[in-house]
PDB file of C-alpha atoms in Angstrom:
ATOM      1  CA  UNK A   1    -124.517 -49.933 111.715  1.00  0.00           C
ATOM      2  CA  UNK A   2    -120.947 -49.204 112.757  1.00  0.00           C
ATOM      3  CA  UNK A   3    -118.505 -49.298 109.931  1.00  0.00           C
ATOM      4  CA  UNK A   4    -114.768 -49.656 110.434  1.00  0.00           C
ATOM      5  CA  UNK A   5    -112.937 -49.492 107.125  1.00  0.00           C
ATOM      6  CA  UNK A   6    -109.363 -50.554 106.551  1.00  0.00           C
ATOM      7  CA  UNK A   7    -107.973 -49.046 103.371  1.00  0.00           C
ATOM      8  CA  UNK A   8    -106.152 -52.115 102.066  1.00  0.00           C
ATOM      9  CA  UNK A   9    -107.211 -55.753 102.088  1.00  0.00           C
ATOM     10  CA  UNK A  10    -103.800 -57.057 101.039  1.00  0.00           C
ATOM     11  CA  UNK A  11    -100.371 -55.427 101.076  1.00  0.00           C
ATOM     12  CA  UNK A  12     -96.991 -56.743  99.985  1.00  0.00           C
ATOM     13  CA  UNK A  13     -93.951 -54.755 101.086  1.00  0.00           C
ATOM     14  CA  UNK A  14     -90.205 -55.222 101.104  1.00  0.00           C
ATOM     15  CA  UNK A  15     -88.013 -55.453 104.176  1.00  0.00           C
ATOM     16  CA  UNK A  16     -86.978 -51.993 105.360  1.00  0.00           C
ATOM     17  CA  UNK A  17     -89.878 -50.144 103.752  1.00  0.00           C
ATOM     18  CA  UNK A  18     -92.012 -47.722 105.751  1.00  0.00           C
ATOM     19  CA  UNK A  19     -95.572 -49.022 105.780  1.00  0.00           C
ATOM     20  CA  UNK A  20     -98.796 -47.191 106.573  1.00  0.00           C
ATOM     21  CA  UNK A  21    -102.003 -49.020 107.467  1.00  0.00           C
ATOM     22  CA  UNK A  22    -105.069 -46.809 107.534  1.00  0.00           C
ATOM     23  CA  UNK A  23    -108.327 -47.213 109.415  1.00  0.00           C
ATOM     24  CA  UNK A  24    -111.454 -45.056 109.388  1.00  0.00           C
ATOM     25  CA  UNK A  25    -114.599 -45.387 111.509  1.00  0.00           C
ATOM     26  CA  UNK A  26    -117.861 -43.612 110.841  1.00  0.00           C
ATOM     27  CA  UNK A  27    -119.541 -43.651 114.267  1.00  0.00           C
ATOM     28  CA  UNK A  28    -117.680 -40.906 116.144  1.00  0.00           C
ATOM     29  CA  UNK A  29    -116.108 -43.478 118.480  1.00  0.00           C
ATOM     30  CA  UNK A  30    -113.596 -42.186 121.005  1.00  0.00           C
ATOM     31  CA  UNK A  31    -111.465 -45.322 121.195  1.00  0.00           C
ATOM     32  CA  UNK A  32    -109.573 -46.940 118.366  1.00  0.00           C
ATOM     33  CA  UNK A  33    -107.289 -49.961 118.445  1.00  0.00           C
ATOM     34  CA  UNK A  34    -104.791 -51.848 116.329  1.00  0.00           C
ATOM     35  CA  UNK A  35    -104.507 -55.598 116.831  1.00  0.00           C
ATOM     36  CA  UNK A  36    -102.334 -58.166 115.191  1.00  0.00           C
ATOM     37  CA  UNK A  37    -103.786 -61.646 114.500  1.00  0.00           C
ATOM     38  CA  UNK A  38    -101.505 -64.659 114.155  1.00  0.00           C
ATOM     39  CA  UNK A  39    -102.480 -68.360 114.093  1.00  0.00           C
ATOM     40  CA  UNK A  40    -102.311 -69.912 117.531  1.00  0.00           C
ATOM     41  CA  UNK A  41    -101.720 -66.552 119.203  1.00  0.00           C
ATOM     42  CA  UNK A  42    -105.138 -64.960 118.858  1.00  0.00           C
ATOM     43  CA  UNK A  43    -105.362 -61.184 118.750  1.00  0.00           C
ATOM     44  CA  UNK A  44    -102.672 -59.098 120.387  1.00  0.00           C
ATOM     45  CA  UNK A  45    -103.001 -55.383 121.055  1.00  0.00           C
ATOM     46  CA  UNK A  46    -100.358 -53.187 119.422  1.00  0.00           C
ATOM     47  CA  UNK A  47    -101.561 -49.659 120.269  1.00  0.00           C
ATOM     48  CA  UNK A  48    -104.760 -47.910 121.153  1.00  0.00           C
ATOM     49  CA  UNK A  49    -105.997 -44.339 121.216  1.00  0.00           C
ATOM     50  CA  UNK A  50    -108.705 -42.885 123.437  1.00  0.00           C
ATOM     51  CA  UNK A  51    -108.761 -39.408 121.897  1.00  0.00           C
ATOM     52  CA  UNK A  52    -107.285 -37.377 119.074  1.00  0.00           C
ATOM     53  CA  UNK A  53    -103.498 -37.199 119.385  1.00  0.00           C
ATOM     54  CA  UNK A  54    -103.614 -39.517 122.420  1.00  0.00           C
ATOM     55  CA  UNK A  55    -102.144 -43.005 122.278  1.00  0.00           C
ATOM     56  CA  UNK A  56    -101.084 -45.796 124.564  1.00  0.00           C
ATOM     57  CA  UNK A  57     -98.920 -48.821 124.007  1.00  0.00           C
ATOM     58  CA  UNK A  58    -100.530 -52.208 123.964  1.00  0.00           C
ATOM     59  CA  UNK A  59     -98.825 -55.523 124.584  1.00  0.00           C
ATOM     60  CA  UNK A  60     -96.593 -55.663 121.476  1.00  0.00           C
ATOM     61  CA  UNK A  61     -95.734 -52.074 120.413  1.00  0.00           C
ATOM     62  CA  UNK A  62     -92.125 -52.733 119.376  1.00  0.00           C
ATOM     63  CA  UNK A  63     -91.487 -51.844 115.743  1.00  0.00           C
ATOM     64  CA  UNK A  64     -94.765 -49.939 115.398  1.00  0.00           C
ATOM     65  CA  UNK A  65     -96.025 -46.402 115.879  1.00  0.00           C
ATOM     66  CA  UNK A  66     -99.456 -44.820 115.443  1.00  0.00           C
ATOM     67  CA  UNK A  67    -101.008 -41.534 114.483  1.00  0.00           C
ATOM     68  CA  UNK A  68    -104.418 -40.100 115.238  1.00  0.00           C
ATOM     69  CA  UNK A  69    -104.817 -36.594 113.867  1.00  0.00           C
ATOM     70  CA  UNK A  70    -108.598 -36.820 113.396  1.00  0.00           C
ATOM     71  CA  UNK A  71    -111.151 -38.628 115.524  1.00  0.00           C
ATOM     72  CA  UNK A  72    -112.299 -40.933 112.747  1.00  0.00           C
ATOM     73  CA  UNK A  73    -108.865 -42.003 111.494  1.00  0.00           C
ATOM     74  CA  UNK A  74    -106.185 -44.132 113.152  1.00  0.00           C
ATOM     75  CA  UNK A  75    -103.002 -45.082 111.325  1.00  0.00           C
ATOM     76  CA  UNK A  76    -100.524 -47.828 112.123  1.00  0.00           C
ATOM     77  CA  UNK A  77     -96.955 -47.210 110.954  1.00  0.00           C
ATOM     78  CA  UNK A  78     -94.215 -49.766 110.507  1.00  0.00           C
ATOM     79  CA  UNK A  79     -91.100 -47.601 110.452  1.00  0.00           C
ATOM     80  CA  UNK A  80     -88.912 -50.272 108.862  1.00  0.00           C
ATOM     81  CA  UNK A  81     -90.851 -53.381 107.945  1.00  0.00           C
ATOM     82  CA  UNK A  82     -89.401 -56.743 108.842  1.00  0.00           C
ATOM     83  CA  UNK A  83     -90.425 -60.261 107.843  1.00  0.00           C
ATOM     84  CA  UNK A  84     -91.648 -61.013 111.378  1.00  0.00           C
ATOM     85  CA  UNK A  85     -94.286 -58.316 110.897  1.00  0.00           C
ATOM     86  CA  UNK A  86     -95.995 -60.413 108.236  1.00  0.00           C
ATOM     87  CA  UNK A  87     -99.451 -60.819 109.733  1.00  0.00           C
ATOM     88  CA  UNK A  88    -103.140 -59.922 109.655  1.00  0.00           C
ATOM     89  CA  UNK A  89    -103.754 -56.472 111.129  1.00  0.00           C
ATOM     90  CA  UNK A  90    -107.141 -55.604 112.557  1.00  0.00           C
ATOM     91  CA  UNK A  91    -108.418 -52.157 113.435  1.00  0.00           C
ATOM     92  CA  UNK A  92    -111.260 -51.736 115.938  1.00  0.00           C
ATOM     93  CA  UNK A  93    -113.214 -48.943 117.577  1.00  0.00           C
ATOM     94  CA  UNK A  94    -115.504 -48.531 120.570  1.00  0.00           C
ATOM     95  CA  UNK A  95    -117.678 -45.919 122.204  1.00  0.00           C
ATOM     96  CA  UNK A  96    -115.589 -44.621 125.084  1.00  0.00           C
ATOM     97  CA  UNK A  97    -115.316 -47.226 127.819  1.00  0.00           C
ATOM     98  CA  UNK A  98    -118.346 -49.127 126.557  1.00  0.00           C
ATOM     99  CA  UNK A  99    -117.904 -52.477 124.835  1.00  0.00           C
ATOM    100  CA  UNK A 100    -118.043 -54.075 122.379  1.00  0.00           C
ATOM    101  CA  UNK A 101    -115.196 -53.600 119.983  1.00  0.00           C
ATOM    102  CA  UNK A 102    -116.206 -53.110 116.347  1.00  0.00           C
ATOM    103  CA  UNK A 103    -113.630 -54.564 113.985  1.00  0.00           C
ATOM    104  CA  UNK A 104    -112.672 -53.836 110.407  1.00  0.00           C
ATOM    105  CA  UNK A 105    -112.113 -56.700 107.956  1.00  0.00           C
ATOM    106  CA  UNK A 106    -108.367 -56.641 108.330  1.00  0.00           C
ATOM    107  CA  UNK A 107    -105.275 -55.977 106.235  1.00  0.00           C
ATOM    108  CA  UNK A 108    -103.111 -58.955 105.411  1.00  0.00           C
ATOM    109  CA  UNK A 109     -99.548 -57.664 105.228  1.00  0.00           C
ATOM    110  CA  UNK A 110     -96.737 -59.703 103.717  1.00  0.00           C
ATOM    111  CA  UNK A 111     -93.164 -58.457 104.143  1.00  0.00           C
ATOM    112  CA  UNK A 112     -90.648 -60.088 101.816  1.00  0.00           C
TER     113      UNK A 112
ATOM    114  CA  UNK B   1     -97.766 -64.857 129.322  1.00  0.00           C
ATOM    115  CA  UNK B   2    -101.178 -65.391 127.813  1.00  0.00           C
ATOM    116  CA  UNK B   3    -103.875 -63.903 130.018  1.00  0.00           C
ATOM    117  CA  UNK B   4    -106.673 -66.012 128.552  1.00  0.00           C
ATOM    118  CA  UNK B   5    -106.155 -69.634 127.539  1.00  0.00           C
ATOM    119  CA  UNK B   6    -108.546 -71.178 125.030  1.00  0.00           C
ATOM    120  CA  UNK B   7    -109.152 -74.765 123.973  1.00  0.00           C
ATOM    121  CA  UNK B   8    -109.469 -76.676 121.754  1.00  0.00           C
ATOM    122  CA  UNK B   9    -107.565 -75.161 118.855  1.00  0.00           C
ATOM    123  CA  UNK B  10    -109.918 -76.828 116.382  1.00  0.00           C
ATOM    124  CA  UNK B  11    -113.222 -78.626 116.635  1.00  0.00           C
ATOM    125  CA  UNK B  12    -115.259 -80.748 114.243  1.00  0.00           C
ATOM    126  CA  UNK B  13    -118.949 -81.277 115.052  1.00  0.00           C
ATOM    127  CA  UNK B  14    -121.750 -82.917 113.145  1.00  0.00           C
ATOM    128  CA  UNK B  15    -124.767 -80.835 112.180  1.00  0.00           C
ATOM    129  CA  UNK B  16    -127.202 -80.802 115.083  1.00  0.00           C
ATOM    130  CA  UNK B  17    -124.538 -81.514 117.667  1.00  0.00           C
ATOM    131  CA  UNK B  18    -123.290 -79.385 120.537  1.00  0.00           C
ATOM    132  CA  UNK B  19    -120.077 -77.392 120.139  1.00  0.00           C
ATOM    133  CA  UNK B  20    -118.204 -76.541 123.341  1.00  0.00           C
ATOM    134  CA  UNK B  21    -115.241 -74.175 123.565  1.00  0.00           C
ATOM    135  CA  UNK B  22    -113.488 -73.491 126.848  1.00  0.00           C
ATOM    136  CA  UNK B  23    -111.493 -70.578 128.207  1.00  0.00           C
ATOM    137  CA  UNK B  24    -109.604 -70.023 131.433  1.00  0.00           C
ATOM    138  CA  UNK B  25    -108.177 -66.875 132.958  1.00  0.00           C
ATOM    139  CA  UNK B  26    -105.969 -65.957 135.903  1.00  0.00           C
ATOM    140  CA  UNK B  27    -106.670 -62.300 136.613  1.00  0.00           C
ATOM    141  CA  UNK B  28    -109.581 -62.008 139.028  1.00  0.00           C
ATOM    142  CA  UNK B  29    -109.933 -58.325 138.133  1.00  0.00           C
ATOM    143  CA  UNK B  30    -111.457 -59.251 134.776  1.00  0.00           C
ATOM    144  CA  UNK B  31    -115.115 -58.287 134.764  1.00  0.00           C
ATOM    145  CA  UNK B  32    -116.315 -58.630 131.198  1.00  0.00           C
ATOM    146  CA  UNK B  33    -116.080 -61.792 129.113  1.00  0.00           C
ATOM    147  CA  UNK B  34    -117.139 -61.633 125.454  1.00  0.00           C
ATOM    148  CA  UNK B  35    -117.048 -64.202 122.698  1.00  0.00           C
ATOM    149  CA  UNK B  36    -116.272 -63.106 119.151  1.00  0.00           C
ATOM    150  CA  UNK B  37    -117.079 -64.954 115.927  1.00  0.00           C
ATOM    151  CA  UNK B  38    -114.922 -64.523 112.835  1.00  0.00           C
ATOM    152  CA  UNK B  39    -115.756 -65.734 109.338  1.00  0.00           C
ATOM    153  CA  UNK B  40    -113.017 -66.016 106.687  1.00  0.00           C
ATOM    154  CA  UNK B  41    -112.157 -62.641 105.214  1.00  0.00           C
ATOM    155  CA  UNK B  42    -114.033 -60.748 107.919  1.00  0.00           C
ATOM    156  CA  UNK B  43    -113.141 -59.117 111.185  1.00  0.00           C
ATOM    157  CA  UNK B  44    -114.333 -60.615 114.479  1.00  0.00           C
ATOM    158  CA  UNK B  45    -117.874 -59.690 115.528  1.00  0.00           C
ATOM    159  CA  UNK B  46    -119.334 -59.804 119.015  1.00  0.00           C
ATOM    160  CA  UNK B  47    -121.437 -62.931 119.505  1.00  0.00           C
ATOM    161  CA  UNK B  48    -122.366 -62.913 123.185  1.00  0.00           C
ATOM    162  CA  UNK B  49    -120.888 -61.582 126.427  1.00  0.00           C
ATOM    163  CA  UNK B  50    -121.226 -62.100 130.173  1.00  0.00           C
ATOM    164  CA  UNK B  51    -120.290 -60.361 133.383  1.00  0.00           C
ATOM    165  CA  UNK B  52    -119.162 -62.351 136.442  1.00  0.00           C
ATOM    166  CA  UNK B  53    -122.289 -61.638 138.486  1.00  0.00           C
ATOM    167  CA  UNK B  54    -124.213 -64.297 136.539  1.00  0.00           C
ATOM    168  CA  UNK B  55    -123.350 -67.945 135.888  1.00  0.00           C
ATOM    169  CA  UNK B  56    -125.049 -68.334 132.530  1.00  0.00           C
ATOM    170  CA  UNK B  57    -126.285 -66.253 129.631  1.00  0.00           C
ATOM    171  CA  UNK B  58    -128.250 -67.569 126.700  1.00  0.00           C
ATOM    172  CA  UNK B  59    -128.965 -65.956 123.341  1.00  0.00           C
ATOM    173  CA  UNK B  60    -130.716 -68.251 120.924  1.00  0.00           C
ATOM    174  CA  UNK B  61    -128.541 -71.324 120.338  1.00  0.00           C
ATOM    175  CA  UNK B  62    -125.521 -69.720 122.024  1.00  0.00           C
ATOM    176  CA  UNK B  63    -124.882 -69.988 125.764  1.00  0.00           C
ATOM    177  CA  UNK B  64    -122.017 -68.767 127.934  1.00  0.00           C
ATOM    178  CA  UNK B  65    -121.421 -70.718 131.125  1.00  0.00           C
ATOM    179  CA  UNK B  66    -119.312 -68.919 133.712  1.00  0.00           C
ATOM    180  CA  UNK B  67    -117.570 -70.480 136.719  1.00  0.00           C
ATOM    181  CA  UNK B  68    -116.091 -67.700 138.820  1.00  0.00           C
ATOM    182  CA  UNK B  69    -114.449 -69.948 141.418  1.00  0.00           C
ATOM    183  CA  UNK B  70    -112.698 -72.002 138.731  1.00  0.00           C
ATOM    184  CA  UNK B  71    -111.912 -68.903 136.648  1.00  0.00           C
ATOM    185  CA  UNK B  72    -113.323 -70.568 133.575  1.00  0.00           C
ATOM    186  CA  UNK B  73    -115.991 -69.782 131.031  1.00  0.00           C
ATOM    187  CA  UNK B  74    -117.248 -71.655 128.030  1.00  0.00           C
ATOM    188  CA  UNK B  75    -119.315 -71.208 124.896  1.00  0.00           C
ATOM    189  CA  UNK B  76    -121.937 -73.796 124.031  1.00  0.00           C
ATOM    190  CA  UNK B  77    -123.500 -73.849 120.580  1.00  0.00           C
ATOM    191  CA  UNK B  78    -126.609 -75.991 120.557  1.00  0.00           C
ATOM    192  CA  UNK B  79    -127.938 -77.596 117.384  1.00  0.00           C
ATOM    193  CA  UNK B  80    -124.752 -76.589 115.547  1.00  0.00           C
ATOM    194  CA  UNK B  81    -125.224 -75.659 111.892  1.00  0.00           C
ATOM    195  CA  UNK B  82    -122.788 -75.525 108.949  1.00  0.00           C
ATOM    196  CA  UNK B  83    -123.279 -71.749 108.984  1.00  0.00           C
ATOM    197  CA  UNK B  84    -121.706 -71.693 112.455  1.00  0.00           C
ATOM    198  CA  UNK B  85    -118.386 -72.799 110.930  1.00  0.00           C
ATOM    199  CA  UNK B  86    -116.024 -69.988 111.884  1.00  0.00           C
ATOM    200  CA  UNK B  87    -113.219 -69.121 114.258  1.00  0.00           C
ATOM    201  CA  UNK B  88    -114.294 -68.252 117.790  1.00  0.00           C
ATOM    202  CA  UNK B  89    -112.328 -66.114 120.215  1.00  0.00           C
ATOM    203  CA  UNK B  90    -112.957 -65.679 123.904  1.00  0.00           C
ATOM    204  CA  UNK B  91    -111.740 -62.508 125.557  1.00  0.00           C
ATOM    205  CA  UNK B  92    -111.602 -60.752 128.895  1.00  0.00           C
ATOM    206  CA  UNK B  93    -111.264 -57.178 130.020  1.00  0.00           C
ATOM    207  CA  UNK B  94    -111.238 -55.230 133.236  1.00  0.00           C
ATOM    208  CA  UNK B  95    -112.274 -51.836 134.426  1.00  0.00           C
ATOM    209  CA  UNK B  96    -112.409 -49.343 131.618  1.00  0.00           C
ATOM    210  CA  UNK B  97    -112.695 -51.866 128.756  1.00  0.00           C
ATOM    211  CA  UNK B  98    -109.854 -50.235 126.900  1.00  0.00           C
ATOM    212  CA  UNK B  99    -107.810 -53.409 126.845  1.00  0.00           C
ATOM    213  CA  UNK B 100    -109.149 -56.770 125.817  1.00  0.00           C
ATOM    214  CA  UNK B 101    -107.135 -59.953 126.213  1.00  0.00           C
ATOM    215  CA  UNK B 102    -108.030 -62.554 123.606  1.00  0.00           C
ATOM    216  CA  UNK B 103    -107.716 -66.322 123.619  1.00  0.00           C
ATOM    217  CA  UNK B 104    -105.831 -68.063 120.824  1.00  0.00           C
ATOM    218  CA  UNK B 105    -108.995 -68.960 118.890  1.00  0.00           C
ATOM    219  CA  UNK B 106    -110.914 -72.133 118.010  1.00  0.00           C
ATOM    220  CA  UNK B 107    -111.649 -73.066 114.441  1.00  0.00           C
ATOM    221  CA  UNK B 108    -115.054 -74.755 114.357  1.00  0.00           C
ATOM    222  CA  UNK B 109    -116.111 -76.911 111.414  1.00  0.00           C
ATOM    223  CA  UNK B 110    -119.710 -78.125 111.456  1.00  0.00           C
ATOM    224  CA  UNK B 111    -120.151 -80.973 108.999  1.00  0.00           C
ATOM    225  CA  UNK B 112    -123.510 -81.328 107.196  1.00  0.00           C
TER     226      UNK B 112
END
């Protein structure tokens, strides 16, 4: 069974802090994704990566960056957290261009 | 602009009833249409998916109906059970499956 693990279930950070969200997958998947989930808006793609050190912007990349130094790990970085980044963040992975997406259980981030 | 529009936002169904969730899309290049199921505290998990070359796909109590000319697809849950209570997301993707566009979600409550 594919396992996508997000390091934190809940995070509380202050405005202006640099925040790291970590995600690890154990199935040697090429593609990894970061989504943001907000009520009434569904899931929106922030960034994705199709290989180590490769990344592409999704639909809402502003205020975020990512890092993928190893195939199994994909990090989302909030350079200077703001209150409008309070949300549920979901990491996902997939085998190359083959669906489906396998999701982690999410990190609920609160920025105060 | 939301690429996939989902309705209703919430749905209450009696045990044994039929739950119906609808989605509409504009981009005719979409060629893969999955439905994801999300329980509280968990990430979304693939429930069932369809490609546009078929009009219906059934897996157990779950059926996707697809209307290519109307650019609509729907999820039908027959004999709905309290254990089906969850949030459901429709999605669409095109080509290389790297980018999925999600609907806004439907919170289903099946009353015993």
